[in-house]
Amino acid sequence: MSGDATPRWGGHLTEDGARFGLWAPAQGAVSVQTGGRDVAMQRDSDGWFTATIPGARAGDAYAYLLEDGTTVPDPAARAQVDDVHGPSRLVDPSAYDWQYRWQGRPWHEAVIYELHVGTFTEGGTFRDVIDRLEALADLGITAIELMPVAQFAGNRGWGYDGVLPYAVHPAYGSPDDLRALVDAAHGQGLMVLLDVVYNHFGPEGNYLNLYAPDFFHPERQTPWGGAIAYERPAVRRFFIDNALYWLRDFRLDGLRLDAIDHVHDDESDPEILIELAREVRRAFPDAHLTTEDNRNVTHLHGREGDRVPLYTAEWNDDWHNAAHVAATGETDDYYCDFADAPQSHLARALAEGFAFQGEVSQLKGRPRGEPSAHLPPVAFIDFLQNHDQIGNRAFGERIDRMADENIVQALHAILLLSPHIPLLFMGEEYGETRPFLFFTDFHGDLADAVREGRRREFAGFGEFSRESAPIPDPNDWETFAASRLDWTERDGAGAMRLAQTRKLLDLRAREIVPHLAGVGGNSGHIVQSAPEVVAVDWQLNGANLHLRANLSGEVNSVPPAPGRVIWGEDRDSDSLAPWQVRITKAKP
C-alpha cells in the first residue's frame, strides 16, 4: 500500500483512539460526530478531511457532518450501527482469535462452489454456512465463493447493489462472524473467495454525490448507475484498498471482480484493474483474483512462466452459453450467437478457452473477443449454472427444470472432468429444483421501479406475459423465501445426482488435478468429428486427456481415443449412444 500503512478512507483504531479520513472535495468543512460531540476535520488542498480523536474505542458510533447540517455514514465504514443511512461503527480487526493456520491451496486444485449466504440455509447467516462446510469438503469441493456481502439497502438482495463496500451486511452477521466462517472453512481445507463489485454503487444509500461528486462521471452511465471516475487518485485508493482490506482483515484466499467490462479507465496508465492486481500481488502473492468480463479479453490473464502477474482466471460465459443451447435449444438474446452449432462452440471453448475469439457476434453486430488458446486451461472457470444464469431468468429456473436428465448428466461430467476450473452453483451438486429468483428489499418508488423494470425486461417473451404468468415481485418476501435451498432434496430425490457428483469429483482429484500444475497454453486441440460430437484432446503435465461426447439424441460415431477409460462406456466402441461421454487418459 502506498504511503501510510493506514488506508486514507474510513475510521481506523489507533493506539490511543481513532483516525478518520474522508475525501469530500465539494465541502469546505466536515466534522466527525461521535460520543455526543462534533470534532472538526482538517482539510488539505486535494479535498481530504482528516481527524484524530483520542479515546475512541471499538464499537463507538460515528458519522460525518457536512456543511449544510446533513449527516452521512462513512463510505468506507467497516460496520454500520443499523442500516445504510445511519451512523457507522468502529471495528477492531485484530480482536478475532483465529483458530487455524492456513497456507492456502494452489489454484489448479480449485473446485468452486458459489453460494448466496442468505438463501444457502434456512437461517441465512455466516454462522449457518459453517454447519454445511464439512459436507461440501467431504463431497470434493475445495473452494466456496460467496456472492457479495458488502452492505446494501434493506435485508434481502443478491449483494450487487451494495453501497458500503467495506461493511459486512448485518443480516448475515458481524465482521467477526465472517471471519469465523473463513476460519472454519480453512479448518476443512476449503479456500474462500469473495465476489466484489467495483463497477457501480446501488440505487439507495450512496451519499458520495453530496460531498464528492467528482467520484463519478455524470456524462457516462453503466447499466446500473453513474460511471465511476477511476482515474482520480482518491477513487483509485478507495477500490484498491478495499481489495487489500478483504484479503488482509478476513484472510480470504481470493476475490472475484464483478463485470469488469464496466470498469472503464481509459485515461490512466496503468488502468485501475492492472494497478489493483499489482498491489494485491505485492501484498498477497498467492491470492487468487478472478474476473467476470463478457468482452473475452486476455491481456489481464497472461502468464509469465508459472507466475500469475495479474489475474488468475476468467469466468467463461462462452462455455455456459454453448452448453445451455445444446441442452435446452433456447436461442433467445445472447444465446443466439451459439444457435448455429452449440457443440462446435463448446468444443472450441474446451480446447482454446473462448468460443468467440474475434468473430462477429450476431447479438452485438461486431467482433467479440480475441485469441485465447495461449492461456492455460486453469485460466478459465466453467459453469453449467451460476447466480446470473439462473436468477436472471424470469422464474429463476435451474437447468434440471429445462433439460432432460441425461443431457444434464452428460454436461455435468464434462464440466467436472475437463482441465478447466469447474464452478457449481449451490444445490447443483444434488440437482436442486427450487428456483433462484431475483429478489430485493426496496420500498416506495424504488420498489415500484424495480418491479416494473423486471416485468419490462421480459415483455418480449410471450410465456412471461403479465396475464399468463406474472413475474415474481422482487420485493415480495416470498420471492426470497422460494429461493432457499431445500436440503431435504440432498438425501432424497437428489441422492443419485449427489452420488454422481461425488464420484466425478473424486475422479477429478485422482486423475485430473495431479496433471494440471504447470500446464501452459495451447494444450487443447479440437479433433474433427461429427457436428454433434465434442472431441477434444489435451496435453497435460504427464498425461494426455481425451474427451469424446455425443451431445445429440442419436447414436454417433466418435474419433478414436487412446488410453485408459476413466469415465463412460468402453472405448473399444467407435460410437457413443445419445448424450454419452467417454474420457480416456494416456501417457504422453
Coordinates of C-alpha atoms in Angstrom, one line a residue:
M1 CA 0.0 0.0 0.0
S2 CA 1.3 3.5 -0.8
G3 CA 2.4 5.9 1.8
D4 CA 1.0 5.5 5.4
A5 CA 0.1 1.9 6.2
T6 CA -3.3 3.1 7.4
P7 CA -5.7 3.5 4.5
R8 CA -6.8 7.1 3.9
W9 CA -10.5 6.2 3.7
G10 CA -12.5 5.4 6.8
G11 CA -12.3 5.2 10.6
H12 CA -9.4 3.3 12.0
L13 CA -8.4 2.5 15.6
T14 CA -5.0 3.7 16.7
E15 CA -3.1 3.0 20.0
D16 CA -4.9 5.8 21.8
G17 CA -8.0 6.5 19.8
A18 CA -9.1 6.6 16.2
R19 CA -8.2 8.3 13.0
F20 CA -10.8 9.3 10.4
G21 CA -10.4 10.1 6.7
L22 CA -12.9 11.3 4.1
W23 CA -12.4 12.7 0.6
A24 CA -15.0 15.5 0.3
P25 CA -13.7 18.0 -2.3
A26 CA -17.1 19.7 -2.6
Q27 CA -17.2 20.6 1.1
G28 CA -15.5 23.5 2.8
A29 CA -15.9 21.9 6.3
V30 CA -16.7 18.5 7.6
S31 CA -16.9 17.2 11.2
V32 CA -16.9 13.8 12.8
Q33 CA -19.9 13.2 15.1
T34 CA -19.1 10.7 17.8
G35 CA -19.8 10.4 21.5
G36 CA -22.2 13.3 21.6
R37 CA -19.7 15.8 20.1
D38 CA -18.7 17.3 16.8
V39 CA -15.0 17.2 16.0
A40 CA -13.8 19.4 13.1
M41 CA -11.7 17.7 10.5
Q42 CA -8.7 19.3 8.8
R43 CA -8.9 19.8 5.0
D44 CA -6.0 19.6 2.6
S45 CA -5.7 21.1 -0.9
D46 CA -6.8 17.8 -2.5
G47 CA -10.1 17.7 -0.6
W48 CA -9.1 15.2 2.0
F49 CA -10.5 15.7 5.5
T50 CA -8.8 14.0 8.5
A51 CA -9.2 14.0 12.2
T52 CA -7.7 12.0 15.2
I53 CA -9.9 11.5 18.2
P54 CA -8.2 10.3 21.4
G55 CA -10.2 7.8 23.5
A56 CA -12.3 6.4 20.7
R57 CA -12.9 2.7 21.0
A58 CA -14.1 -0.3 19.0
G59 CA -17.9 -0.2 18.9
D60 CA -18.2 3.5 19.0
A61 CA -20.7 5.0 16.6
Y62 CA -19.8 7.9 14.3
A63 CA -21.0 9.8 11.3
Y64 CA -19.8 12.7 9.2
L65 CA -21.4 16.2 9.4
L66 CA -21.5 18.2 6.2
E67 CA -21.6 21.9 5.8
D68 CA -25.4 22.1 5.4
G69 CA -26.0 20.0 8.5
T70 CA -26.5 16.7 6.7
T71 CA -25.1 13.7 8.5
V72 CA -23.8 10.8 6.3
P73 CA -22.3 7.4 7.0
D74 CA -18.7 6.7 6.3
P75 CA -18.5 5.3 2.7
A76 CA -15.6 3.1 3.9
A77 CA -17.3 2.0 7.2
R78 CA -16.2 -1.4 8.4
A79 CA -19.7 -1.8 10.0
Q80 CA -22.9 0.1 10.5
V81 CA -24.9 0.6 13.6
D82 CA -28.0 -0.4 11.6
D83 CA -29.0 0.4 8.0
V84 CA -27.0 2.1 5.2
H85 CA -28.5 5.5 6.1
G86 CA -27.4 5.7 9.7
P87 CA -24.1 6.1 11.7
S88 CA -21.1 3.8 11.2
R89 CA -19.3 1.8 13.9
L90 CA -15.6 1.5 14.6
V91 CA -14.3 -2.1 14.3
D92 CA -11.2 -3.7 15.7
P93 CA -10.0 -6.2 13.0
S94 CA -7.4 -7.7 15.4
A95 CA -9.9 -8.8 18.0
Y96 CA -10.8 -12.1 16.4
D97 CA -8.9 -15.2 17.7
W98 CA -8.0 -17.2 14.6
Q99 CA -8.1 -20.9 15.2
Y100 CA -6.4 -22.3 12.1
R101 CA -3.0 -21.7 10.5
W102 CA -3.7 -21.7 6.8
Q103 CA -1.2 -21.9 3.9
G104 CA -3.8 -21.8 1.1
R105 CA -4.2 -24.1 -1.8
P106 CA -2.8 -23.9 -5.4
W107 CA -5.3 -22.7 -8.0
H108 CA -5.2 -25.8 -10.1
E109 CA -6.9 -27.7 -7.2
A110 CA -9.9 -25.3 -7.2
V111 CA -13.4 -26.8 -7.5
I112 CA -15.6 -23.7 -6.8
Y113 CA -19.0 -23.8 -5.0
E114 CA -20.8 -20.4 -5.4
L115 CA -23.3 -19.6 -2.7
H116 CA -25.6 -16.8 -1.5
V117 CA -25.4 -16.6 2.2
G118 CA -29.0 -15.5 2.8
T119 CA -30.5 -18.5 0.9
F120 CA -28.0 -21.2 1.3
T121 CA -29.5 -22.2 4.7
E122 CA -32.8 -21.5 6.5
G123 CA -31.1 -19.2 8.9
G124 CA -29.2 -17.3 6.2
T125 CA -26.2 -16.3 8.2
F126 CA -22.4 -16.8 8.1
R127 CA -22.6 -19.0 11.2
D128 CA -25.3 -21.2 9.5
V129 CA -23.0 -21.7 6.5
I130 CA -20.4 -23.1 8.8
D131 CA -22.6 -26.0 9.6
R132 CA -22.6 -27.2 6.0
L133 CA -18.9 -26.8 5.3
E134 CA -17.9 -30.4 6.3
A135 CA -20.4 -31.8 3.8
L136 CA -19.0 -29.7 1.0
A137 CA -15.4 -30.6 1.8
D138 CA -16.4 -34.3 2.0
L139 CA -18.0 -34.0 -1.4
G140 CA -14.8 -32.8 -3.0
I141 CA -15.4 -29.0 -3.1
T142 CA -12.2 -27.2 -2.5
A143 CA -13.3 -23.5 -2.6
I144 CA -16.5 -21.7 -1.6
E145 CA -17.3 -18.4 -3.4
L146 CA -19.5 -16.0 -1.5
M147 CA -21.8 -13.7 -3.5
P148 CA -21.2 -10.1 -2.4
V149 CA -21.5 -9.5 1.3
A150 CA -20.9 -5.7 1.3
Q151 CA -23.8 -3.8 2.9
F152 CA -26.8 -2.8 0.7
A153 CA -30.2 -1.2 1.4
G154 CA -32.7 -3.5 3.2
N155 CA -32.2 -7.0 4.4
R156 CA -32.6 -9.1 1.3
G157 CA -30.7 -9.0 -2.0
W158 CA -28.2 -10.6 -4.2
G159 CA -25.5 -8.1 -3.0
Y160 CA -24.7 -6.4 -6.3
D161 CA -26.5 -3.3 -5.1
G162 CA -24.0 -2.6 -2.3
V163 CA -23.3 1.0 -1.3
L164 CA -20.9 0.4 1.6
P165 CA -18.2 -1.8 0.0
Y166 CA -16.2 -2.2 3.3
A167 CA -19.1 -3.0 5.6
V168 CA -20.3 -6.6 6.1
H169 CA -24.1 -6.9 5.5
P170 CA -25.6 -7.2 9.0
A171 CA -28.4 -9.6 8.1
Y172 CA -25.6 -12.2 7.5
G173 CA -23.8 -11.4 10.8
S174 CA -20.9 -9.3 12.1
P175 CA -17.4 -8.9 10.7
D176 CA -16.2 -11.5 13.2
D177 CA -18.9 -13.9 12.1
L178 CA -17.5 -13.7 8.6
R179 CA -14.0 -14.3 10.0
A180 CA -15.4 -17.3 11.8
L181 CA -16.7 -18.6 8.5
V182 CA -13.4 -18.2 6.7
D183 CA -11.6 -19.7 9.7
A184 CA -13.9 -22.8 9.8
A185 CA -13.6 -23.2 6.0
H186 CA -9.8 -23.2 6.3
G187 CA -10.2 -25.8 9.0
Q188 CA -12.0 -28.0 6.5
G189 CA -9.3 -27.4 3.8
L190 CA -11.6 -25.1 1.8
M191 CA -10.5 -21.8 0.2
V192 CA -12.9 -18.8 0.5
L193 CA -13.3 -16.4 -2.4
L194 CA -15.5 -13.3 -2.3
D195 CA -17.4 -11.6 -5.0
V196 CA -16.7 -7.8 -5.0
V197 CA -18.4 -5.1 -7.0
Y198 CA -16.3 -2.2 -8.3
N199 CA -18.3 -1.1 -11.3
H200 CA -21.2 0.8 -9.6
F201 CA -23.0 1.6 -6.4
G202 CA -26.5 0.6 -5.6
P203 CA -29.6 2.9 -6.0
E204 CA -30.2 3.5 -2.3
G205 CA -27.8 4.6 0.4
N206 CA -24.9 6.1 -1.6
Y207 CA -24.2 9.6 -0.4
L208 CA -20.9 10.2 -2.2
N209 CA -22.5 12.7 -4.6
L210 CA -23.3 15.1 -1.7
Y211 CA -19.6 15.7 -0.9
A212 CA -17.6 14.1 -3.6
P213 CA -19.5 14.4 -7.0
D214 CA -16.1 14.0 -8.7
F215 CA -16.2 10.4 -7.7
F216 CA -18.4 9.9 -10.7
H217 CA -18.7 10.9 -14.4
P218 CA -22.2 12.4 -14.7
E219 CA -22.0 12.3 -18.5
R220 CA -21.4 8.5 -18.5
Q221 CA -23.6 5.7 -17.2
T222 CA -23.3 2.0 -16.6
P223 CA -26.4 -0.3 -16.8
W224 CA -26.8 0.2 -13.0
G225 CA -25.9 3.8 -12.4
G226 CA -23.3 6.5 -12.8
A227 CA -19.9 5.6 -14.1
I228 CA -17.1 5.9 -11.6
A229 CA -14.1 8.2 -12.2
Y230 CA -11.3 5.7 -11.6
E231 CA -8.6 8.0 -12.9
R232 CA -8.8 10.2 -9.8
P233 CA -6.3 9.1 -7.1
A234 CA -8.7 9.2 -4.2
V235 CA -11.2 7.0 -6.1
R236 CA -8.5 4.5 -7.1
R237 CA -7.4 4.2 -3.4
F238 CA -11.0 3.5 -2.4
F239 CA -11.2 0.4 -4.5
I240 CA -7.6 -0.8 -4.3
D241 CA -7.6 -0.5 -0.5
N242 CA -10.9 -2.4 -0.5
A243 CA -9.4 -5.4 -2.3
L244 CA -6.5 -5.3 0.2
Y245 CA -8.8 -5.0 3.1
W246 CA -10.9 -8.1 2.4
L247 CA -7.7 -10.2 1.8
R248 CA -5.9 -8.8 4.9
D249 CA -8.6 -8.4 7.5
F250 CA -10.6 -11.6 6.6
R251 CA -7.8 -13.8 5.4
L252 CA -9.7 -14.6 2.2
D253 CA -8.0 -16.7 -0.5
G254 CA -9.1 -14.5 -3.3
L255 CA -11.6 -12.2 -4.9
R256 CA -13.9 -12.3 -7.9
L257 CA -14.3 -8.9 -9.6
D258 CA -17.8 -8.5 -11.0
A259 CA -18.5 -7.2 -14.6
I260 CA -15.1 -5.6 -15.1
D261 CA -16.2 -4.7 -18.7
H262 CA -17.9 -1.8 -16.9
V263 CA -14.8 -0.6 -15.1
H264 CA -13.8 2.0 -17.7
D265 CA -10.4 3.6 -17.1
D266 CA -9.0 4.5 -20.5
E267 CA -7.4 7.7 -19.2
S268 CA -5.0 6.0 -16.7
D269 CA -1.7 4.3 -17.2
P270 CA -1.9 1.7 -15.8
E271 CA -5.6 1.2 -15.8
I272 CA -7.0 0.6 -12.3
L273 CA -7.6 -3.1 -12.9
I274 CA -3.9 -3.6 -13.5
E275 CA -2.8 -1.4 -10.6
L276 CA -5.1 -3.2 -8.3
A277 CA -3.8 -6.6 -9.3
R278 CA -0.2 -5.5 -9.0
E279 CA -0.8 -4.1 -5.4
V280 CA -2.6 -7.3 -4.4
R281 CA 0.2 -9.4 -5.8
R282 CA 2.8 -7.4 -3.8
A283 CA 0.9 -7.8 -0.6
F284 CA -0.6 -11.3 -1.2
P285 CA 1.4 -13.2 -3.8
D286 CA -0.7 -16.3 -3.6
A287 CA -4.1 -14.6 -3.7
H288 CA -6.5 -15.8 -6.5
L289 CA -8.0 -13.0 -8.5
T290 CA -10.8 -13.9 -10.9
T291 CA -12.9 -11.8 -13.2
E292 CA -16.2 -11.6 -15.0
D293 CA -15.9 -9.9 -18.4
N294 CA -18.1 -10.6 -21.4
R295 CA -15.5 -9.0 -23.8
N296 CA -13.4 -12.2 -24.0
V297 CA -10.2 -10.2 -23.5
T298 CA -7.0 -12.0 -22.4
H299 CA -4.5 -9.2 -21.5
L300 CA -5.3 -9.4 -17.8
H301 CA -4.9 -13.2 -17.5
G302 CA -1.5 -13.8 -19.2
R303 CA 1.2 -15.8 -17.5
E304 CA 5.0 -15.3 -17.1
G305 CA 6.2 -18.9 -16.9
D306 CA 4.4 -20.4 -13.9
R307 CA 3.8 -16.9 -12.4
V308 CA 0.4 -15.1 -12.5
P309 CA 1.3 -11.4 -12.7
L310 CA -2.3 -10.1 -12.6
Y311 CA -5.5 -12.2 -12.7
T312 CA -5.7 -15.9 -12.2
A313 CA -8.8 -16.9 -14.1
E314 CA -11.9 -15.6 -16.0
W315 CA -15.5 -16.7 -15.8
N316 CA -16.2 -18.4 -19.1
D317 CA -19.7 -17.4 -20.3
D318 CA -19.0 -18.9 -23.7
W319 CA -18.7 -22.4 -22.2
H320 CA -22.0 -21.9 -20.4
N321 CA -23.9 -20.4 -23.4
A322 CA -22.9 -23.2 -25.7
A323 CA -23.7 -25.9 -23.2
H324 CA -27.1 -24.3 -22.4
V325 CA -28.1 -24.1 -26.1
A326 CA -27.1 -27.7 -26.6
A327 CA -29.1 -28.8 -23.6
T328 CA -32.3 -26.7 -23.9
G329 CA -32.4 -25.5 -27.6
E330 CA -33.0 -21.9 -26.3
T331 CA -31.7 -19.3 -28.8
D332 CA -33.1 -16.0 -27.4
D333 CA -31.0 -12.9 -26.7
Y334 CA -27.3 -13.8 -26.1
Y335 CA -27.9 -17.4 -26.8
C336 CA -28.4 -16.5 -30.5
D337 CA -24.7 -16.4 -31.0
F338 CA -24.5 -20.1 -30.2
A339 CA -27.6 -21.3 -32.1
D340 CA -25.8 -22.3 -35.3
A341 CA -23.5 -25.0 -33.8
P342 CA -23.6 -25.2 -30.0
Q343 CA -21.5 -28.4 -29.9
S344 CA -18.8 -26.8 -32.1
H345 CA -18.7 -23.7 -29.9
L346 CA -18.5 -25.9 -26.8
A347 CA -15.6 -27.9 -28.3
R348 CA -13.7 -24.6 -29.0
A349 CA -14.3 -23.3 -25.6
L350 CA -13.0 -26.5 -24.0
A351 CA -9.9 -26.6 -26.3
E352 CA -9.0 -23.0 -26.5
G353 CA -10.8 -21.1 -23.8
F354 CA -13.3 -18.8 -25.6
A355 CA -15.6 -19.8 -28.4
F356 CA -15.6 -16.2 -29.7
Q357 CA -12.1 -15.0 -30.4
G358 CA -12.7 -12.1 -32.7
E359 CA -15.6 -13.5 -34.7
V360 CA -18.6 -11.2 -35.3
S361 CA -21.3 -11.6 -32.7
Q362 CA -24.8 -11.7 -34.1
L363 CA -26.1 -10.1 -30.9
K364 CA -23.7 -7.2 -30.9
G365 CA -23.2 -6.8 -34.6
R366 CA -19.4 -6.5 -34.2
P367 CA -16.3 -8.7 -33.5
R368 CA -16.1 -10.1 -30.0
G369 CA -13.1 -11.5 -28.2
E370 CA -9.5 -12.2 -29.0
P371 CA -7.4 -15.3 -29.4
S372 CA -7.3 -17.2 -26.1
A373 CA -5.6 -20.6 -26.8
H374 CA -2.3 -19.3 -25.4
L375 CA -3.7 -19.3 -21.9
P376 CA -3.6 -22.4 -19.7
P377 CA -6.8 -24.4 -19.1
V378 CA -6.9 -23.3 -15.5
A379 CA -7.3 -19.7 -16.6
F380 CA -11.0 -20.5 -17.4
I381 CA -13.8 -21.0 -14.9
D382 CA -16.6 -23.1 -16.5
F383 CA -20.1 -23.5 -15.2
L384 CA -23.4 -25.0 -16.3
Q385 CA -25.2 -22.7 -13.8
N386 CA -24.5 -19.7 -11.7
H387 CA -26.4 -16.9 -9.9
D388 CA -26.8 -14.8 -13.1
Q389 CA -27.7 -17.6 -15.5
I390 CA -30.4 -18.9 -13.1
G391 CA -31.6 -15.7 -11.4
N392 CA -31.8 -13.5 -14.5
R393 CA -34.5 -15.8 -15.9
A394 CA -38.0 -14.6 -15.2
F395 CA -38.8 -17.6 -13.0
G396 CA -35.3 -18.5 -11.8
E397 CA -35.4 -22.0 -13.3
R398 CA -32.4 -24.2 -12.8
I399 CA -31.2 -26.4 -15.7
D400 CA -32.9 -29.5 -14.4
R401 CA -36.3 -27.9 -15.0
M402 CA -35.4 -27.2 -18.6
A403 CA -33.4 -30.1 -19.9
D404 CA -33.6 -33.9 -19.9
E405 CA -31.8 -35.6 -17.0
N406 CA -29.4 -37.5 -19.4
I407 CA -28.4 -34.2 -21.1
V408 CA -27.7 -32.6 -17.7
Q409 CA -25.7 -35.5 -16.5
A410 CA -23.5 -35.5 -19.7
L411 CA -22.7 -31.8 -19.3
H412 CA -22.1 -32.3 -15.6
A413 CA -19.5 -34.9 -16.4
I414 CA -17.8 -32.7 -19.0
L415 CA -17.8 -29.8 -16.5
L416 CA -16.2 -31.6 -13.7
L417 CA -13.6 -33.7 -15.7
S418 CA -12.2 -31.1 -18.1
P419 CA -8.9 -29.5 -17.2
H420 CA -10.6 -26.1 -16.8
I421 CA -11.7 -24.9 -13.3
P422 CA -15.3 -26.0 -12.6
L423 CA -17.9 -24.0 -10.7
L424 CA -21.1 -25.3 -9.2
F425 CA -23.9 -23.1 -8.0
M426 CA -25.3 -24.0 -4.6
G427 CA -27.6 -27.0 -4.8
E428 CA -26.4 -28.1 -8.2
E429 CA -24.5 -31.0 -6.7
Y430 CA -27.8 -32.8 -5.9
G431 CA -30.0 -31.3 -8.6
E432 CA -31.9 -28.7 -6.5
T433 CA -35.2 -27.9 -8.2
R434 CA -36.2 -24.8 -6.2
P435 CA -35.6 -21.6 -8.2
F436 CA -33.1 -18.9 -7.5
L437 CA -35.1 -15.8 -8.2
F438 CA -34.1 -12.1 -8.4
F439 CA -35.0 -10.5 -5.0
T440 CA -34.6 -7.2 -3.3
D441 CA -35.8 -5.3 -0.3
F442 CA -36.6 -1.9 -1.6
H443 CA -39.6 0.3 -0.7
G444 CA -41.8 3.1 -2.2
D445 CA -41.0 4.4 -5.6
L446 CA -37.7 2.5 -5.9
A447 CA -39.6 -0.8 -5.2
D448 CA -42.1 0.1 -7.9
A449 CA -39.4 0.9 -10.4
V450 CA -37.6 -2.4 -9.8
R451 CA -40.8 -4.3 -10.1
E452 CA -41.9 -2.7 -13.3
G453 CA -38.4 -2.8 -14.7
R454 CA -38.3 -6.6 -14.1
R455 CA -41.6 -7.0 -16.0
R456 CA -40.5 -4.9 -18.9
E457 CA -37.3 -6.9 -19.1
F458 CA -39.3 -10.0 -20.1
A459 CA -42.1 -8.3 -22.0
G460 CA -40.9 -9.7 -25.3
F461 CA -41.3 -13.3 -24.1
G462 CA -44.9 -14.5 -24.6
E463 CA -44.8 -17.0 -21.9
F464 CA -43.8 -14.3 -19.4
S465 CA -46.7 -12.0 -20.1
R466 CA -48.4 -10.4 -17.1
E467 CA -51.6 -12.3 -17.7
S468 CA -50.5 -15.8 -18.3
A469 CA -47.5 -16.0 -15.9
P470 CA -46.9 -13.0 -13.6
I471 CA -43.2 -12.2 -13.0
P472 CA -42.4 -12.8 -9.3
D473 CA -42.2 -9.5 -7.4
P474 CA -38.5 -9.0 -6.4
N475 CA -39.6 -7.2 -3.2
D476 CA -42.0 -9.8 -2.0
W477 CA -40.6 -11.8 0.9
E478 CA -42.0 -14.9 -0.6
T479 CA -39.7 -14.4 -3.7
F480 CA -36.7 -14.5 -1.4
A481 CA -38.1 -17.5 0.6
A482 CA -38.8 -19.5 -2.5
S483 CA -35.1 -19.3 -3.4
R484 CA -33.8 -21.0 -0.3
L485 CA -32.2 -24.4 -0.8
D486 CA -34.3 -27.5 0.1
W487 CA -31.7 -29.5 1.9
T488 CA -34.1 -32.5 2.2
E489 CA -33.6 -33.0 -1.5
R490 CA -29.9 -33.8 -0.9
D491 CA -30.7 -37.1 0.7
G492 CA -34.0 -37.7 -1.0
A493 CA -34.7 -37.1 -4.7
G494 CA -31.2 -35.7 -5.2
A495 CA -29.3 -38.6 -3.7
M496 CA -28.4 -40.2 -7.1
R497 CA -27.1 -36.9 -8.5
L498 CA -25.2 -36.2 -5.3
A499 CA -23.5 -39.6 -5.7
Q500 CA -22.6 -38.9 -9.3
T501 CA -21.1 -35.5 -8.3
R502 CA -19.1 -37.2 -5.5
K503 CA -17.8 -39.8 -7.9
L504 CA -16.8 -37.2 -10.5
L505 CA -15.0 -35.0 -8.1
D506 CA -13.2 -38.0 -6.6
L507 CA -12.1 -38.9 -10.1
R508 CA -11.1 -35.3 -10.8
A509 CA -8.9 -35.2 -7.7
R510 CA -7.2 -38.5 -8.6
E511 CA -6.9 -38.5 -12.3
I512 CA -7.0 -34.8 -13.5
V513 CA -5.7 -32.4 -10.8
P514 CA -2.3 -34.1 -10.4
H515 CA -1.6 -33.2 -14.1
L516 CA -2.7 -29.6 -14.1
A517 CA 0.2 -27.9 -12.3
G518 CA 2.4 -26.1 -14.7
V519 CA 0.3 -26.8 -17.8
G520 CA 0.8 -24.0 -20.3
G521 CA -1.2 -22.6 -23.2
N522 CA -2.0 -24.3 -26.5
S523 CA -2.6 -27.5 -24.6
G524 CA -6.0 -28.3 -26.0
H525 CA -6.9 -29.4 -29.6
I526 CA -10.2 -30.0 -31.3
V527 CA -10.5 -33.4 -33.1
Q528 CA -12.5 -33.4 -36.2
S529 CA -15.8 -35.2 -35.7
A530 CA -19.5 -35.3 -36.5
P531 CA -21.2 -31.9 -35.9
E532 CA -23.0 -33.0 -32.8
V533 CA -19.9 -34.6 -31.2
V534 CA -17.5 -32.8 -29.0
A535 CA -14.0 -34.3 -29.3
V536 CA -11.1 -32.6 -27.6
D537 CA -7.6 -33.7 -26.6
W538 CA -5.4 -32.0 -24.0
Q539 CA -1.7 -32.4 -23.4
L540 CA -1.3 -32.1 -19.6
N541 CA 1.6 -32.4 -17.3
G542 CA 2.5 -36.1 -17.5
A543 CA -0.7 -37.3 -19.2
N544 CA -2.9 -36.8 -22.2
L545 CA -6.6 -36.4 -21.7
H546 CA -9.2 -37.3 -24.4
L547 CA -12.8 -36.2 -24.3
R548 CA -15.5 -37.8 -26.6
A549 CA -19.1 -36.6 -26.1
N550 CA -22.1 -37.3 -28.2
L551 CA -24.4 -34.3 -27.4
S552 CA -27.3 -35.4 -29.5
G553 CA -30.3 -37.6 -29.4
E554 CA -28.9 -40.1 -32.0
V555 CA -26.1 -42.6 -31.9
N556 CA -22.9 -41.0 -33.4
S557 CA -19.5 -42.3 -34.4
V558 CA -16.6 -40.7 -32.5
P559 CA -12.9 -40.4 -33.3
P560 CA -10.6 -43.0 -31.6
A561 CA -9.0 -42.0 -28.3
P562 CA -6.0 -43.9 -26.9
G563 CA -5.5 -44.7 -23.2
R564 CA -7.5 -46.0 -20.3
V565 CA -11.2 -45.1 -19.9
I566 CA -11.7 -43.1 -16.7
W567 CA -15.3 -42.2 -17.4
G568 CA -18.0 -43.6 -19.6
E569 CA -18.6 -46.5 -22.0
D570 CA -15.9 -48.9 -23.1
R571 CA -13.5 -47.3 -25.5
D572 CA -13.5 -50.3 -27.9
S573 CA -16.7 -48.9 -29.4
D574 CA -16.3 -46.4 -32.2
S575 CA -19.6 -44.8 -31.4
L576 CA -21.5 -43.3 -28.5
A577 CA -25.1 -43.6 -27.5
P578 CA -27.2 -40.3 -27.2
W579 CA -25.8 -38.0 -24.5
Q580 CA -23.0 -40.2 -23.6
V581 CA -19.5 -39.1 -22.5
R582 CA -16.2 -41.0 -22.7
I583 CA -13.0 -39.7 -21.3
T584 CA -9.7 -41.6 -21.6
K585 CA -6.2 -40.9 -20.2
A586 CA -2.9 -41.9 -21.7
K587 CA 0.7 -41.4 -21.1
P588 CA 2.3 -38.7 -23.3

